[in-house]
mmCIF file of C-alpha atoms in Angstrom:
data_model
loop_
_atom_site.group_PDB
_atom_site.id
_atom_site.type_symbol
_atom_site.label_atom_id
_atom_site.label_comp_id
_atom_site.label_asym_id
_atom_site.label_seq_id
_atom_site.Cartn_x
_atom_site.Cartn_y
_atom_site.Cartn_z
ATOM 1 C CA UNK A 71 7.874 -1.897 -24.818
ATOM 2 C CA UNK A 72 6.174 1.160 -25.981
ATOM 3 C CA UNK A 73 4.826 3.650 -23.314
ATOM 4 C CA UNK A 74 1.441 3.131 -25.034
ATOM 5 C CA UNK A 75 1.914 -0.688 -24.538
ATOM 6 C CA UNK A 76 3.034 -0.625 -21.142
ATOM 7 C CA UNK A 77 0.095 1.715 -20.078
ATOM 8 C CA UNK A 78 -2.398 -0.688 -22.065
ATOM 9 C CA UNK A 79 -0.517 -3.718 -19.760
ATOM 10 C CA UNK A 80 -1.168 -6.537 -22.686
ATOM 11 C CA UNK A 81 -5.201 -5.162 -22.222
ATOM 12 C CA UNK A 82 -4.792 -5.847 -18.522
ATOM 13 C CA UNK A 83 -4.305 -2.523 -17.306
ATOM 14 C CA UNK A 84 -7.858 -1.972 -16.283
ATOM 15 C CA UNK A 85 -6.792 -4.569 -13.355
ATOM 16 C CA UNK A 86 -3.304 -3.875 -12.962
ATOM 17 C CA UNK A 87 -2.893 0.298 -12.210
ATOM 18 C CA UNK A 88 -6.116 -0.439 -9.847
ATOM 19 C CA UNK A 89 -4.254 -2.434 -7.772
ATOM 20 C CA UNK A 90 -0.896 -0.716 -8.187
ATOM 21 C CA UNK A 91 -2.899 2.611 -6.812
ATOM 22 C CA UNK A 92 -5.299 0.961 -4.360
ATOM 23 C CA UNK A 93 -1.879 -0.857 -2.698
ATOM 24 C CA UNK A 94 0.030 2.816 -2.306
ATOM 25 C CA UNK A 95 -3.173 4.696 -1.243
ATOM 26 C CA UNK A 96 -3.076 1.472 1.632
ATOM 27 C CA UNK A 97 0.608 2.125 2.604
ATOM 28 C CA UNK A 98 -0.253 5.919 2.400
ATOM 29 C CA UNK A 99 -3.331 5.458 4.673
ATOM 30 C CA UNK A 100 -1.260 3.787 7.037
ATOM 31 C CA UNK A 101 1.539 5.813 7.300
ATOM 32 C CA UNK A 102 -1.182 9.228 7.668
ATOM 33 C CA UNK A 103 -3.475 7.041 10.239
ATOM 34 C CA UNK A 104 -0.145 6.181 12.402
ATOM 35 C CA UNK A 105 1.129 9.669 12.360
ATOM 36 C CA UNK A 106 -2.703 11.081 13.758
ATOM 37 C CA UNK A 107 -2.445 8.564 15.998
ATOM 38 C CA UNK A 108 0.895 9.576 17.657
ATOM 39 C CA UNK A 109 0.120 12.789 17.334
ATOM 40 C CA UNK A 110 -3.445 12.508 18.982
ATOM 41 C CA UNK A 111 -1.800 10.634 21.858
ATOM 42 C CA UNK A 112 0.645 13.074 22.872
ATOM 43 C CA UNK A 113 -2.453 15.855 23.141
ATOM 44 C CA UNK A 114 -4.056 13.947 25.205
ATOM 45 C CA UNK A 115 -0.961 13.066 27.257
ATOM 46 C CA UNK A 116 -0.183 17.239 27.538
ATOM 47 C CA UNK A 117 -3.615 17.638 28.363
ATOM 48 C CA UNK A 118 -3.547 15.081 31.354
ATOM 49 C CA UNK A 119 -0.060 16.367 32.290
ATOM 50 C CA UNK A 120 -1.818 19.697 32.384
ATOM 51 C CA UNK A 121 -4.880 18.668 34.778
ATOM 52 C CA UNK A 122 -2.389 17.076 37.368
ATOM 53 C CA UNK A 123 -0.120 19.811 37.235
ATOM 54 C CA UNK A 124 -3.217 21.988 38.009
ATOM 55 C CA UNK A 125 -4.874 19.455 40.355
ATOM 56 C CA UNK A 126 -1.827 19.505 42.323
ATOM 57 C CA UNK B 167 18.495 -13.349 26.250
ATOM 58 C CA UNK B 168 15.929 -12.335 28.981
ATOM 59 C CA UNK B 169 17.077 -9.313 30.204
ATOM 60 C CA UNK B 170 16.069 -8.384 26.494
ATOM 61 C CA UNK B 171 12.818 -9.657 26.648
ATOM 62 C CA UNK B 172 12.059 -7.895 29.750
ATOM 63 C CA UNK B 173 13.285 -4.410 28.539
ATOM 64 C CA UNK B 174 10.868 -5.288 25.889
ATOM 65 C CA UNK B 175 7.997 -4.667 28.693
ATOM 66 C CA UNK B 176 9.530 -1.442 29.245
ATOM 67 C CA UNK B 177 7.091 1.656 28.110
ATOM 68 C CA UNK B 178 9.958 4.157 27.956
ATOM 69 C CA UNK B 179 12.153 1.832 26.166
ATOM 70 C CA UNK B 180 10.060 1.134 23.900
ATOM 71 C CA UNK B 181 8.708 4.185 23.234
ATOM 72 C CA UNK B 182 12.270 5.806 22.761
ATOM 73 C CA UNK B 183 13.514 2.532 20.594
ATOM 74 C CA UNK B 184 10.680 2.745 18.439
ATOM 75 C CA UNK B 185 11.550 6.442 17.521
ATOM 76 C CA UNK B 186 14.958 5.236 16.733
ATOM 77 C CA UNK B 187 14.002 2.359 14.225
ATOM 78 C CA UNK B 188 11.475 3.756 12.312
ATOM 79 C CA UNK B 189 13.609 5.697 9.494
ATOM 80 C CA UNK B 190 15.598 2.766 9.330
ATOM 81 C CA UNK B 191 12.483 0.209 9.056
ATOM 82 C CA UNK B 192 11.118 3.293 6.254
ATOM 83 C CA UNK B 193 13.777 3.740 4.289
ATOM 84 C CA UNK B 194 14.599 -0.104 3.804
ATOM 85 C CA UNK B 195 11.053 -0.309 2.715
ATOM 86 C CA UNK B 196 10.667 2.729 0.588
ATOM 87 C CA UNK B 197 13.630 1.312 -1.606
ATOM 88 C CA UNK B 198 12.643 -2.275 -1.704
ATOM 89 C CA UNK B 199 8.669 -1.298 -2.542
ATOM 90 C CA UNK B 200 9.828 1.191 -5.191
ATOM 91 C CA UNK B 201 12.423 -1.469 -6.435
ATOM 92 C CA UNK B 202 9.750 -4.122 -6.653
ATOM 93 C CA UNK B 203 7.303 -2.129 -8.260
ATOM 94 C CA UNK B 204 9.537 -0.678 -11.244
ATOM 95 C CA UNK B 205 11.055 -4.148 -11.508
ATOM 96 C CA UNK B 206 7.714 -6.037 -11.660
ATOM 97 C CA UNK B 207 5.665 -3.827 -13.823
ATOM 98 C CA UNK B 208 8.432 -2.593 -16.388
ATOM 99 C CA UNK B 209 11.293 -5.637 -16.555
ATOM 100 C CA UNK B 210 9.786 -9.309 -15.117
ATOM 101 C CA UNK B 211 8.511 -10.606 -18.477
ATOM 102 C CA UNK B 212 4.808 -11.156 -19.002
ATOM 103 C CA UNK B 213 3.431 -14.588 -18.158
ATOM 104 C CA UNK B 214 2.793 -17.071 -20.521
ATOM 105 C CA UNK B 215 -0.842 -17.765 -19.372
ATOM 106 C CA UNK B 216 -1.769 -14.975 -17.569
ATOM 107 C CA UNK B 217 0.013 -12.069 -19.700
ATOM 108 C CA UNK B 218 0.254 -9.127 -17.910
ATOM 109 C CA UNK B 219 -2.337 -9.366 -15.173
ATOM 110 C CA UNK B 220 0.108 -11.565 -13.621
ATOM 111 C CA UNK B 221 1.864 -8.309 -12.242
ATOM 112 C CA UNK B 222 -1.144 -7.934 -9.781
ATOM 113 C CA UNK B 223 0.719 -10.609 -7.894
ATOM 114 C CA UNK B 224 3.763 -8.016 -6.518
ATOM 115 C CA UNK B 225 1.074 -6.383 -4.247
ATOM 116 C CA UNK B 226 -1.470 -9.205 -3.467
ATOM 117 C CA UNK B 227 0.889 -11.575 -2.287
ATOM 118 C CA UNK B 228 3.214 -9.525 -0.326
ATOM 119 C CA UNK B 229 -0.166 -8.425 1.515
ATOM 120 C CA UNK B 230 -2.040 -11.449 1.774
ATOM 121 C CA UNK B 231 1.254 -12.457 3.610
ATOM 122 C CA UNK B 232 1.234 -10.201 5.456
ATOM 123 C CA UNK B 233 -2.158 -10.469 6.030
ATOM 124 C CA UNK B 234 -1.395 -13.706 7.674
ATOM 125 C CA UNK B 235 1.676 -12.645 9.499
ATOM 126 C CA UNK B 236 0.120 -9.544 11.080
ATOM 127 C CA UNK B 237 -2.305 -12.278 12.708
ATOM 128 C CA UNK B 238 0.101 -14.385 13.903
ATOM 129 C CA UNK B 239 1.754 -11.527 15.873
ATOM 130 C CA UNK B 240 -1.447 -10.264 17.731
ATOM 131 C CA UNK B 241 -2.647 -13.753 18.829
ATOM 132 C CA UNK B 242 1.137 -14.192 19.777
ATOM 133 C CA UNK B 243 1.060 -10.760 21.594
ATOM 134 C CA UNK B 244 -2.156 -11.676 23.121
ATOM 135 C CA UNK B 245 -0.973 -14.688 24.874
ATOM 136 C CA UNK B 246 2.089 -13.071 25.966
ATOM 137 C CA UNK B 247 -0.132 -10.343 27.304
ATOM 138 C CA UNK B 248 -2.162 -12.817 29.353
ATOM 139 C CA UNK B 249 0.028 -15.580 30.829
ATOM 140 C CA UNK B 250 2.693 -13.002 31.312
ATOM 141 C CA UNK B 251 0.939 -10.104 31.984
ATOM 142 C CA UNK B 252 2.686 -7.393 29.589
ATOM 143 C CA UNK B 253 0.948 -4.794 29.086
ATOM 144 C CA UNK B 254 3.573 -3.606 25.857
ATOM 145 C CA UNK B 255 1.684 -7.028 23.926
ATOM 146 C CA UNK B 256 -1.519 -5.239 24.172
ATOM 147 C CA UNK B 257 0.180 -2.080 22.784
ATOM 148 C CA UNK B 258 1.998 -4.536 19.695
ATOM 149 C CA UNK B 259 -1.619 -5.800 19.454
ATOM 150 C CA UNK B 260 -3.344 -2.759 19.271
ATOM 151 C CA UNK B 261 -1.268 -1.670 17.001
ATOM 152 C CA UNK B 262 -0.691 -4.676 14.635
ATOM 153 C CA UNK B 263 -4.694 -4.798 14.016
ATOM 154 C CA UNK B 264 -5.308 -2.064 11.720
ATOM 155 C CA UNK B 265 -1.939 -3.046 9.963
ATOM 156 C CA UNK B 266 -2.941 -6.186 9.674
ATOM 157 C CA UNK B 267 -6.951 -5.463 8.408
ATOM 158 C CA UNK B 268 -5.800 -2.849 6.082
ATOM 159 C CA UNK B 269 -3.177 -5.495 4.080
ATOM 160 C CA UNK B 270 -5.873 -7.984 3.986
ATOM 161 C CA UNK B 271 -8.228 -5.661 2.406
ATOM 162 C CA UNK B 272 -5.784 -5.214 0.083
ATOM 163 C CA UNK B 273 -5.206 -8.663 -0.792
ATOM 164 C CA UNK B 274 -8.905 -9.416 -1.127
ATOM 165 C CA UNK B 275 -9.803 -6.118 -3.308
ATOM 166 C CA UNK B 276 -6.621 -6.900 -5.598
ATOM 167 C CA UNK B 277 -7.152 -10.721 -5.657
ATOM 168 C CA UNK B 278 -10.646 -9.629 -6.804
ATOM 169 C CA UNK B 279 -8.957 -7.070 -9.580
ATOM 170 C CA UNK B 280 -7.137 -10.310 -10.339
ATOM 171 C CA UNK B 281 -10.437 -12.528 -10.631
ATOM 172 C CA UNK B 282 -12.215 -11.175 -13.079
ATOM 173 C CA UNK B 283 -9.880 -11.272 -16.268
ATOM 174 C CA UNK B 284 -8.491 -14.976 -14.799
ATOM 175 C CA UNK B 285 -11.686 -16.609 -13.617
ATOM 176 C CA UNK B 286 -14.112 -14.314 -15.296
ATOM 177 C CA UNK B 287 -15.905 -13.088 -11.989
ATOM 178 C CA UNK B 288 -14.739 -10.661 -9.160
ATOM 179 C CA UNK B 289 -15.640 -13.475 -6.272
ATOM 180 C CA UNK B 290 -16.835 -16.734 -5.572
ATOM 181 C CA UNK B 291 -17.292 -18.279 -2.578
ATOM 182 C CA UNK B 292 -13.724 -20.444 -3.016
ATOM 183 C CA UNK B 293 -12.515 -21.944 0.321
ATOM 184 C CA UNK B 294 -8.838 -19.831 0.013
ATOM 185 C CA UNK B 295 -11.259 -16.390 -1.049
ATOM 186 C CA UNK B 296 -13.894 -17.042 1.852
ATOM 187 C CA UNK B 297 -11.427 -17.875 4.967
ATOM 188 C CA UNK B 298 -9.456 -14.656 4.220
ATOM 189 C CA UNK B 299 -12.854 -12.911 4.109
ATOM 190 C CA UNK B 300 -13.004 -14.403 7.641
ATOM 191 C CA UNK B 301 -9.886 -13.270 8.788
ATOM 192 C CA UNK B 302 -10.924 -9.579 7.648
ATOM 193 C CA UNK B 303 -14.193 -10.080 10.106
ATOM 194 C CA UNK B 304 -11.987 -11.433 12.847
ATOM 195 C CA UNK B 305 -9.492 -8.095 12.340
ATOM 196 C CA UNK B 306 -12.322 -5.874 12.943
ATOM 197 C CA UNK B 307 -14.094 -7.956 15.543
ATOM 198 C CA UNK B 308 -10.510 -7.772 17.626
ATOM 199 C CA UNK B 309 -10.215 -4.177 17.136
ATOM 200 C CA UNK B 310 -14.202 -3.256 18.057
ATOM 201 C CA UNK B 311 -14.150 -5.882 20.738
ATOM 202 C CA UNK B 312 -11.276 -3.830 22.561
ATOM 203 C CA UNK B 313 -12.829 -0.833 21.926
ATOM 204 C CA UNK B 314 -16.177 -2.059 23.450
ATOM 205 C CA UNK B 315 -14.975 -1.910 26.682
ATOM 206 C CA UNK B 316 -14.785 0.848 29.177
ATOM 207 C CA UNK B 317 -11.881 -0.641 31.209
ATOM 208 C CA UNK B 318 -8.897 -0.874 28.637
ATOM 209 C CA UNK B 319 -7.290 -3.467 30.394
ATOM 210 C CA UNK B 320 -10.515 -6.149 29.868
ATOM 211 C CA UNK B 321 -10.863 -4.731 26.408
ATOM 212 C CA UNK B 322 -7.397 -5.682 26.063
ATOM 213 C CA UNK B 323 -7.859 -9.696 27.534
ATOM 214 C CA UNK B 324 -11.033 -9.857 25.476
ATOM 215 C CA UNK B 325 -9.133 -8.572 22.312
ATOM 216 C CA UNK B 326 -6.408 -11.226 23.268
ATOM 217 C CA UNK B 327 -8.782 -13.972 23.915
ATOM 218 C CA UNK B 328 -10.394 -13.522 20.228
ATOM 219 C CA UNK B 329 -7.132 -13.622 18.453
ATOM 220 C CA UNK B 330 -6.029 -16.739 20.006
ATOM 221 C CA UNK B 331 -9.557 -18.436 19.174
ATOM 222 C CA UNK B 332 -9.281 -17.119 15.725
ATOM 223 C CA UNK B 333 -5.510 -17.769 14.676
ATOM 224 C CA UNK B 334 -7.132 -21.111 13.633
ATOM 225 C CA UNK B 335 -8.056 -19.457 10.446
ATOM 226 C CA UNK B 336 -4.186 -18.744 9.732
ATOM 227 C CA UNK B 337 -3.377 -22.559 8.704
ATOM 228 C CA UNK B 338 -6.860 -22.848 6.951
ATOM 229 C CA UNK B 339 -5.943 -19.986 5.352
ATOM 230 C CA UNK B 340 -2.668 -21.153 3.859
ATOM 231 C CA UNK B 341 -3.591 -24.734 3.349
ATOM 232 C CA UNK B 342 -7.523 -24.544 2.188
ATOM 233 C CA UNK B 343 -5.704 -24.380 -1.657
ATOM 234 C CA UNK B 344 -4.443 -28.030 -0.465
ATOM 235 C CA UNK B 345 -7.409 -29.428 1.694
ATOM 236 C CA UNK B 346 -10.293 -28.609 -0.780
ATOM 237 C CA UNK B 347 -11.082 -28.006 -4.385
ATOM 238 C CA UNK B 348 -9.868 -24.674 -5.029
ATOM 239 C CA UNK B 349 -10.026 -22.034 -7.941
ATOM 240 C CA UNK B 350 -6.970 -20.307 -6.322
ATOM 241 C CA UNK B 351 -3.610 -21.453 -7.456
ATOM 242 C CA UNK B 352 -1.456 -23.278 -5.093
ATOM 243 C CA UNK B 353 1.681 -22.366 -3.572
ATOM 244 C CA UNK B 354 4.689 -20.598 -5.890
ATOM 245 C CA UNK B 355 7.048 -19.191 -3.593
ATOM 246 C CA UNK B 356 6.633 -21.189 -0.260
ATOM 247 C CA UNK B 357 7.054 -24.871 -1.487
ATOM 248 C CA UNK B 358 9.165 -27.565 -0.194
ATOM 249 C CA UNK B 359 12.201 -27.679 -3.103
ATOM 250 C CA UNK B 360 12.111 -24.879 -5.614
ATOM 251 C CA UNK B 361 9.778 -22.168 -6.326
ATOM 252 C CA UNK B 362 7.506 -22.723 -9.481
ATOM 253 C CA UNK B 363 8.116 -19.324 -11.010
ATOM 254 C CA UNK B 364 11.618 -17.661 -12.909
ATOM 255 C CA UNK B 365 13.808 -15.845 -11.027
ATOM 256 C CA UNK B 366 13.034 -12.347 -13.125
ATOM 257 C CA UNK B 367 10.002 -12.990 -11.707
ATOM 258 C CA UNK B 368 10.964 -13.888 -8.314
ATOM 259 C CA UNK B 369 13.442 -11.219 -7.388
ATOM 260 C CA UNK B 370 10.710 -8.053 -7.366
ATOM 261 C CA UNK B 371 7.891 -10.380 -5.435
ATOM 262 C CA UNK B 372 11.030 -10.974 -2.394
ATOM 263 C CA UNK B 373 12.110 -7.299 -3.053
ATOM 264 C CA UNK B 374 8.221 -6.531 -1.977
ATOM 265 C CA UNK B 375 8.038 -9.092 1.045
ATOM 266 C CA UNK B 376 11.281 -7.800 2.450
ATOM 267 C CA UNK B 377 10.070 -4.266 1.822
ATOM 268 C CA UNK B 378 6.056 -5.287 3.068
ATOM 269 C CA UNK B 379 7.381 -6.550 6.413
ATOM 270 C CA UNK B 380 10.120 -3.453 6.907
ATOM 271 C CA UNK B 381 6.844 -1.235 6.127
ATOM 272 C CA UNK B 382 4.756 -3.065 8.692
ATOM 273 C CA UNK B 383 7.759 -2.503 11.423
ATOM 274 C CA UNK B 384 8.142 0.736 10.396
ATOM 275 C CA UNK B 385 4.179 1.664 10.833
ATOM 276 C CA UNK B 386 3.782 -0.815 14.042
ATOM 277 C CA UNK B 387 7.149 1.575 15.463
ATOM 278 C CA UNK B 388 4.480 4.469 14.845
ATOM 279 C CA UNK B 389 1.699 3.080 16.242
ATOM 280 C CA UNK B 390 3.741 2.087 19.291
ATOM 281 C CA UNK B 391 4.576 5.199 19.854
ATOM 282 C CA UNK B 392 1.292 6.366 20.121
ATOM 283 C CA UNK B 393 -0.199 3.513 22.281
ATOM 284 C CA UNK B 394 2.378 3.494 24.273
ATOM 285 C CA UNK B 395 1.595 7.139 25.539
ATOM 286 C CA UNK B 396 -2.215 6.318 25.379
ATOM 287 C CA UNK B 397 -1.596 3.992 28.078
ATOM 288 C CA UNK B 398 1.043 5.569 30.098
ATOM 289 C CA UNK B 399 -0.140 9.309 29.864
ATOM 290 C CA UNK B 400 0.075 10.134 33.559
ATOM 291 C CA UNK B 401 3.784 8.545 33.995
ATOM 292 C CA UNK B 402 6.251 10.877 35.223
ATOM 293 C CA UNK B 403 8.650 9.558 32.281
ATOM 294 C CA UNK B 404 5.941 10.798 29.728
ATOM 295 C CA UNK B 405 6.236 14.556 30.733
ATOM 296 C CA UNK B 406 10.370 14.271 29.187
ATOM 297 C CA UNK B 407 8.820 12.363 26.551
ATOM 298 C CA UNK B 408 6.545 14.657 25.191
ATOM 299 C CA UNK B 409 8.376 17.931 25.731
#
């Protein structure tokens, strides 16, 4: 298959790359929002580490 | 057996464990997506009927199983959070719901994507199409209904309670191709006796449910992580944790 030809995906490809990028920006979005997450978490776990260290 | 199960309520444990089995969940899934992907769009041959746009299929049914399979595991979670009490379900719950709305998302945009050259629209109101609209509705109702509350730990029983209800929509889900009149095509893969598709074609579709699932371990061993000090943020085990 030509490059042209697998780019063109038998006319399809207006479906197919869509997808294809819509499914990795997903797993990307996923892997980003789970990171933030963790990383969100342990700032407010410092911070309330913090307050009870100063509380006490 | 149990002594497992009970380490499994453990917030350290899991926290720690979860740290541990994340590259190893990753990189399984990293080279089983990227196999699947090259495989399926550059080798499997093009389908007789459906030519090329049959490719869509390496991402839309990996996720719309997973789709399924990410609901399972909260309403299972759920219940073991409230007949046993754990709060490390909640966590796994909390954290399989935006897993779990994001893949089916992605199975309804690319089944969609897939529509319109097959069936010559984007959507119709098909009983297979509609139910896993549904379960999208009950994935954000679970994860606004937990955030509704002020007290975590009711959000948490009334997040539980609505996954149970709704994991009724899992076996409508996979059978509404064989109950009713359907323009989605029935099972390929899952059916009693052998699959109805080649194994060129085969081998990148279980390459990407092998590497969907690993990825969904992987990110729920992330999210963990990050529930898990959420809730336990004034432990004294935290402050070793985080240092």
């Amino acid at each position: 298959m030509s490059a042209g030809g697998f780019w063109a995906m038998g006319h399809y490809g207006a479906y197919v790359w869509p997808c294809y990028g819509l499914a990795l920006a997903v797993l990307g979005w996923n892997v980003w929002s789970a990171r933030r997450h963790h990383e969100r978490a342990r700032v407010r776990a410092q911070r309330a580490l913090a307050m009870l260290d100063t509380n006490s | 057996m149990w002594t497992w199960f009970y380490r499994l309520a453990s917030p350290p444990f899991i926290y720690r464990r979860s740290a541990k089995l994340t590259p190893w969940f990753m990189t399984v899934a990293a080279i089983c997506i990227v196999y699947g992907i090259v495989d399926g769009l550059a080798f499997a041959p093009p389908d007789y009927q459906q030519g090329d746009a049959f490719r869509i299929i390496y991402v839309h049914v990996p996720a719309a199983w997973m789709s399924l399979f990410c609901y399972t595991t909260l309403a299972v979670a759920g219940a073991i959070g409230l007949i046993w009490r754990i709060k490390m379900a909640y966590a796994a719950a909390a954290a399989t719901a935006p897993i779990g709305a994001s893949m089916t998302l992605l199975a309804l945009v690319t089944g969609s994507l897939w529509g319109r050259p097959m069936w010559g629209t984007y959507w119709a109101w098909d009983p297979r199409l509609t139910s896993e609209l549904i379960l999208l509705f009950l994935y954000v109702g679970v994860m606004s209904l937990r955030s509704a509350f002020e007290d975590p730990a009711r959000g948490d029983r009334a997040a539980a309670l609505l996954s149970i209800v709704g994991v009724v929509n899992v076996p409508i889900i996979h059978y509404s191709v064989v109950w009713w009149n359907s323009l989605h095509q029935g099972a390929t893969v899952a059916k009693i006796g052998k699959p109805s598709i080649a194994s060129s074609m085969l081998w990148p579709l279980l390459a990407m449910f092998v590497g969907f699932m690993c990825f969904y371990a992987a990110v729920l061993c992330m999210r963990l992580r990050g529930e898990v000090l959420s809730r336990e943020r004034q432990s004294a085990w935290v402050r070793e944790a985080i240092k």
